[in-house]
Amino acid sequence: MKFLDEYRDADAAQQYARAIRQVVTRPWVLMELCGGQTHAIVKFGIDELLPPEISLVHGPGCPVCVTPIEIIDKAIALAARPDVIFCSFGDMLRVPGTDSDLLRVKAAGGDVRIVYSPLDAVRLAKENPGREVIFFAVGFETTAPANAMAVYQASRQGIENFTLLVSHVLVPPAMEAILSSPGNRVQGFLAAGHVCTVMGYTEYEPLAARYQVPIVVTGFEPLDILQGIIMCVRQLEEGRAEVENPYARVVRREGNEHAQRIVSEVFEVVPRKWRGIGSIAKSGLGLREGYRAYDAEQRFGIAEAVDEDTECISGLVMQGVKTPAECPAFGGRCCPEHPLGAPMVSNEGACSAYYRYRRVQRTPAIALPVGKQ
Ligand code: SF4
């Protein structure tokens, strides 16, 4: 397939791996920031191609995984209301809240609908003037422009029965939180190419300089990731800490200014709680004063904060401190059918990637008699 196969070429991947082996002289820990990159790394075995000096750890870049449990609980409470059509991307439906998830609400008769764009939810609101239509607006800088556009369009068209349940998060403050944490191991970042497509990469330049950490804007195909790794390792070996952009076929330094404009028209920067990590200052987006009427939390006034399940160590996984396989619940008490945390059910979750693609020795749920294994 053109524009895909050439980025999955096995010979070229081996050449990159050889080049990395020639460059590296000592151990380095790199973090890929996006869950899509994590899945590509585990699916294609990229980490297994690398010399033992290079460790890849997985960052907080799965939007579903970082959505805090109280927001999931709020979504569940709203979706159960008889006057509400609750719209969401499909991967939020199985994310566990405190006692339930959106799929169970749907099974119990709640009007929960999977949509492919927030503008579909605006259309539903127009078609159903007697119902309240709520769109679950989660994600990073990548999904914010479309969500901002939905609110903007609803406002322009005078649609009053449409609101967003907002849990948007921003990448650079999370990187700073990781870099400034006392247990930080990360020495270089593979930045998420799609986030940079929207935002550009100027925000990363002060981070690279302040923390002396290389940041390489990286795509999602195996060769993109290997190229990001070798550029990061070269910088580390040469003592450089710069932002580099080998993903120039997609990303410009200044990003997409039209998308940035609509985001700052509708949203403002706010503190945000990250699941498993905690509150990070200036790390989220919330609706601006002029668009507060489209805020579902304000309109419906819902729910209090709850404590997170302590058995799930997703916060440690998403900060690169542990791998999914190091979680005691992995593959046993936590599996896709019975998830304890969002990273096990999200398409971008590190735990789901390890469960799906990585051959690890899992403890059987039922011990078989000797001779029958
Ligand atoms: S394996 Fe399950 S319990 Fe462990 S960190 Fe991942 S999602 Fe949480």
XYZ file of C-alpha atoms and ligand atoms in Angstrom:
381
model
C 0.000 0.000 0.000
C 1.564 3.250 -1.112
C 2.666 5.617 1.675
C 2.432 2.738 4.167
C 4.491 -0.226 2.984
C 7.584 1.909 2.453
C 7.432 2.930 6.134
C 7.244 -0.745 7.184
C 10.127 -2.041 5.086
C 11.912 -4.767 7.075
C 15.343 -4.274 5.431
C 15.259 -0.555 6.100
C 14.262 -1.252 9.704
C 17.274 -3.570 10.106
C 19.533 -0.873 8.655
C 18.220 1.609 11.213
C 18.767 -0.923 13.994
C 22.383 -1.456 12.830
C 22.921 2.319 12.701
C 21.582 2.692 16.253
C 23.918 -0.087 17.474
C 26.884 1.752 15.898
C 25.996 5.077 17.514
C 25.119 3.991 21.054
C 27.856 3.752 23.679
C 25.896 3.739 26.976
C 22.375 3.255 28.404
C 19.635 5.725 27.507
C 15.930 5.834 28.431
C 13.590 7.274 25.807
C 9.864 7.890 26.160
C 7.408 7.772 23.274
C 4.595 10.141 24.133
C 1.691 8.763 22.146
C -0.229 5.551 22.753
C -0.363 5.034 18.972
C 3.434 4.935 18.959
C 3.400 2.514 21.913
C 1.133 0.155 19.978
C 3.364 0.347 16.881
C 6.486 -0.327 18.996
C 4.974 -3.387 20.665
C 3.108 -4.674 17.590
C 6.132 -4.500 15.281
C 8.660 -5.498 17.962
C 10.689 -2.318 17.505
C 11.984 -2.430 21.084
C 13.282 -5.949 20.424
C 15.324 -4.678 17.460
C 17.171 -2.187 19.634
C 20.483 -2.737 21.420
C 20.160 -3.429 25.168
C 21.454 0.060 25.985
C 18.204 1.628 24.740
C 15.125 1.363 26.959
C 11.785 2.595 25.694
C 9.210 3.639 28.294
C 5.646 4.562 27.531
C 4.270 8.025 28.155
C 0.898 9.473 29.177
C -0.240 9.857 25.578
C -3.368 7.718 25.579
C -6.263 10.185 25.904
C -8.663 7.555 27.185
C -6.196 6.369 29.838
C -5.546 9.784 31.354
C -9.222 10.761 31.682
C -9.835 10.814 35.447
C -12.269 8.407 37.024
C -14.549 11.185 38.299
C -15.097 12.381 34.725
C -16.007 8.819 33.720
C -18.422 8.721 36.665
C -19.920 12.034 35.564
C -20.312 10.680 32.016
C -22.065 7.594 33.403
C -24.416 9.720 35.529
C -25.291 11.968 32.581
C -25.737 9.085 30.139
C -28.236 7.436 32.496
C -30.565 10.468 32.434
C -33.728 9.834 30.384
C -33.599 13.292 28.776
C -30.031 12.841 27.475
C -28.479 11.499 24.277
C -24.883 10.879 25.317
C -22.402 10.852 22.398
C -18.849 9.565 22.552
C -16.064 8.055 20.517
C -16.299 4.266 20.852
C -13.159 3.712 22.896
C -14.602 5.517 25.950
C -17.469 3.050 26.349
C -15.580 0.316 28.210
C -13.411 2.560 30.383
C -14.212 1.591 33.978
C -15.677 4.205 36.312
C -16.078 3.545 40.017
C -18.927 1.039 39.658
C -19.862 0.875 35.990
C -19.025 1.978 32.446
C -20.889 3.613 29.567
C -21.474 0.299 27.804
C -23.392 -0.999 30.819
C -25.440 2.195 30.908
C -26.279 1.608 27.237
C -27.164 -2.023 27.923
C -29.488 -0.859 30.694
C -31.357 1.380 28.253
C -29.358 4.631 28.361
C -29.226 6.484 25.048
C -25.459 6.241 24.502
C -24.376 6.686 20.894
C -20.988 6.211 19.251
C -20.229 9.064 16.868
C -17.244 9.705 14.614
C -17.212 13.489 14.950
C -18.519 16.005 17.487
C -20.304 17.637 14.570
C -22.477 14.478 14.381
C -23.560 15.290 17.937
C -24.416 18.863 16.920
C -26.570 17.443 14.106
C -28.289 15.097 16.582
C -29.044 18.065 18.835
C -30.616 19.879 15.903
C -32.723 16.840 15.017
C -33.815 16.226 18.632
C -34.783 19.626 20.067
C -36.612 17.978 22.980
C -33.502 16.109 24.222
C -30.186 17.212 25.705
C -27.253 16.057 23.556
C -23.905 15.776 25.338
C -20.610 15.019 23.603
C -17.764 13.510 25.647
C -14.867 15.804 24.712
C -11.685 13.995 25.766
C -8.226 13.936 24.274
C -5.151 15.983 23.587
C -4.508 18.928 21.279
C -5.450 16.640 18.379
C -9.169 16.407 19.163
C -9.574 19.913 20.593
C -10.031 21.721 17.227
C -13.021 19.590 16.159
C -14.606 19.895 19.599
C -14.071 23.651 19.578
C -15.625 23.815 16.107
C -18.682 21.873 17.325
C -19.292 24.390 20.122
C -18.648 27.286 17.773
C -21.131 25.907 15.218
C -23.758 25.203 17.891
C -23.349 28.764 19.129
C -23.583 30.237 15.618
C -26.703 28.189 14.846
C -28.373 28.955 18.182
C -28.509 25.266 19.180
C -29.092 25.310 22.921
C -29.580 21.610 23.695
C -25.924 20.725 22.957
C -23.133 20.608 25.563
C -19.653 19.150 26.001
C -18.403 17.121 28.938
C -14.820 18.380 28.710
C -11.669 16.569 29.801
C -9.068 17.909 27.382
C -5.395 17.599 28.273
C -2.204 19.176 26.935
C 1.111 17.435 26.256
C 3.864 19.926 27.231
C 2.768 20.327 30.903
C 2.712 16.525 31.269
C 6.253 16.324 29.861
C 7.355 18.971 32.332
C 5.696 17.088 35.203
C 7.600 13.921 34.222
C 10.918 15.737 33.798
C 10.644 17.535 37.132
C 9.551 14.482 39.109
C 12.242 13.145 41.516
C 11.951 9.601 40.102
C 12.284 10.644 36.469
C 14.236 8.253 34.216
C 13.411 9.819 30.851
C 16.387 11.260 28.940
C 14.825 11.832 25.530
C 11.328 12.122 24.048
C 9.714 10.959 20.847
C 7.052 13.668 20.535
C 3.664 12.761 19.064
C 3.539 13.727 15.392
C -0.210 14.325 15.276
C -0.169 16.690 18.268
C 2.630 18.630 16.550
C 0.599 18.700 13.330
C -1.898 20.873 15.190
C 0.336 22.764 17.620
C 3.719 22.791 15.867
C 6.725 22.278 18.116
C 7.755 25.692 19.385
C 6.298 24.822 22.830
C 8.890 22.044 23.142
C 11.913 24.257 22.527
C 12.008 25.819 26.030
C 11.522 22.349 27.570
C 14.470 20.911 25.607
C 16.653 23.825 26.696
C 15.535 23.925 30.359
C 15.772 20.187 31.037
C 18.568 19.458 28.523
C 16.490 16.760 26.902
C 16.339 15.936 23.188
C 12.819 15.964 21.699
C 12.266 14.467 18.257
C 8.914 14.910 16.485
C 8.044 11.357 15.470
C 5.415 9.639 13.340
C 3.667 6.344 13.885
C 5.046 3.860 11.370
C 7.981 1.589 12.286
C 10.544 3.504 10.229
C 9.289 6.832 11.589
C 9.820 5.536 15.112
C 13.264 4.081 14.378
C 14.268 7.378 12.781
C 13.052 9.243 15.884
C 15.060 6.879 18.094
C 18.321 7.235 16.188
C 18.014 11.026 16.106
C 17.347 11.076 19.848
C 20.274 8.746 20.567
C 22.614 10.790 18.342
C 21.724 13.924 20.277
C 22.287 12.198 23.611
C 25.627 10.746 22.532
C 26.760 14.147 21.210
C 25.538 16.046 24.295
C 22.908 18.020 22.363
C 19.372 18.807 23.569
C 17.343 20.150 20.663
C 13.936 19.771 19.069
C 14.249 18.045 15.689
C 11.525 17.275 13.186
C 12.097 14.308 10.893
C 8.285 14.070 10.439
C 8.349 17.066 8.119
C 6.062 15.351 5.608
C 3.265 16.173 8.064
C 4.466 18.656 10.701
C 5.441 22.324 10.336
C 7.197 24.232 13.140
C 4.255 26.598 13.580
C 1.606 23.839 13.255
C -1.906 24.455 11.950
C -2.729 28.053 12.821
C -6.388 27.757 11.764
C -6.889 24.876 14.199
C -5.069 26.771 16.956
C -7.286 29.822 16.398
C -10.572 27.938 16.813
C -9.213 26.194 19.925
C -8.266 29.472 21.577
C -11.556 31.071 20.522
C -13.545 28.442 22.458
C -11.180 27.027 25.106
C -8.839 28.425 27.744
C -6.008 26.731 29.614
C -7.069 25.309 33.000
C -5.601 22.947 35.625
C -6.527 19.322 34.899
C -6.436 16.078 36.834
C -4.803 13.137 35.023
C -5.884 9.613 35.903
C -3.229 7.876 37.969
C -0.994 10.953 37.964
C -2.954 13.696 39.726
C -3.544 17.359 39.089
C -1.131 19.232 36.805
C -1.272 23.033 36.575
C -2.180 24.524 33.182
C -2.453 21.039 31.671
C -6.000 21.098 30.312
C -8.540 23.009 28.287
C -11.903 24.232 29.576
C -14.620 26.275 27.903
C -14.111 30.033 27.987
C -16.587 32.290 29.777
C -18.358 33.174 26.510
C -19.035 29.466 25.785
C -19.772 28.266 29.361
C -23.417 27.676 28.392
C -22.105 24.669 26.423
C -20.451 23.117 29.489
C -22.336 19.974 30.580
C -20.849 20.119 34.101
C -22.168 23.637 34.529
C -25.586 22.871 33.021
C -26.222 19.659 34.929
C -24.117 20.273 38.065
C -22.886 16.740 38.697
C -20.957 14.509 41.074
C -18.050 14.806 43.420
C -14.474 13.575 43.154
C -13.795 9.941 44.077
C -10.681 8.017 45.025
C -9.048 5.967 42.298
C -8.613 2.216 42.534
C -5.205 1.630 44.115
C -4.684 -1.756 42.446
C -4.225 -0.179 39.005
C -0.722 1.252 38.620
C -1.450 3.020 35.333
C -0.010 6.274 36.693
C 3.390 4.593 37.109
C 3.105 2.987 33.666
C 2.261 6.315 32.023
C 5.198 8.067 33.682
C 7.637 5.447 32.466
C 8.372 4.100 35.953
C 6.901 0.603 35.332
C 5.970 -1.441 32.282
C 2.522 -3.050 32.011
C 4.041 -6.491 32.509
C 5.336 -5.327 35.898
C 1.781 -4.676 37.119
C 0.797 -7.583 39.423
C -2.727 -7.560 37.976
C -1.618 -7.683 34.302
C -3.171 -10.546 32.366
C -4.760 -12.037 35.491
C -7.118 -9.864 37.491
C -6.836 -7.229 34.725
C -7.530 -8.278 31.143
C -9.620 -6.807 28.288
C -12.737 -8.687 29.446
C -12.328 -7.503 33.061
C -10.250 -4.310 32.983
C -9.150 -2.640 36.215
C -7.840 0.399 34.377
C -8.338 2.293 31.137
C -4.939 1.320 29.611
C -6.233 -2.266 29.318
C -9.244 -1.327 27.167
C -8.135 1.682 25.177
C -6.872 1.152 21.622
C -3.943 3.366 22.610
C -3.350 1.929 26.076
C 0.069 0.455 26.846
C -1.450 -2.451 28.812
C -3.709 -3.388 25.922
C -0.701 -3.286 23.554
C 1.275 -5.654 25.778
C -1.730 -7.922 26.217
C -2.481 -8.025 22.509
C 0.985 -8.332 20.981
C 3.559 -9.285 23.565
C 4.198 -12.920 24.361
C 4.570 -12.827 28.147
C 4.184 -15.739 30.486
C 0.763 -15.260 32.041
C -0.427 -17.149 35.090
C -3.359 -19.330 34.014
C -6.599 -18.412 35.762
C -7.092 -22.115 36.627
C -4.034 -24.216 37.500
C -4.004 -27.323 35.304
C -2.940 -30.686 36.816
C 0.627 -31.737 36.030
C 0.765 -33.452 32.637
C -2.286 -31.591 31.285
C -0.526 -28.225 30.624
S -2.538 -4.057 33.769
Fe -4.577 -3.258 34.377
S -4.385 -2.809 36.560
Fe -2.292 -2.962 35.733
S -1.731 -0.875 35.139
Fe -2.600 -1.842 33.310
S -4.772 -1.268 33.373
Fe -3.978 -0.883 35.441
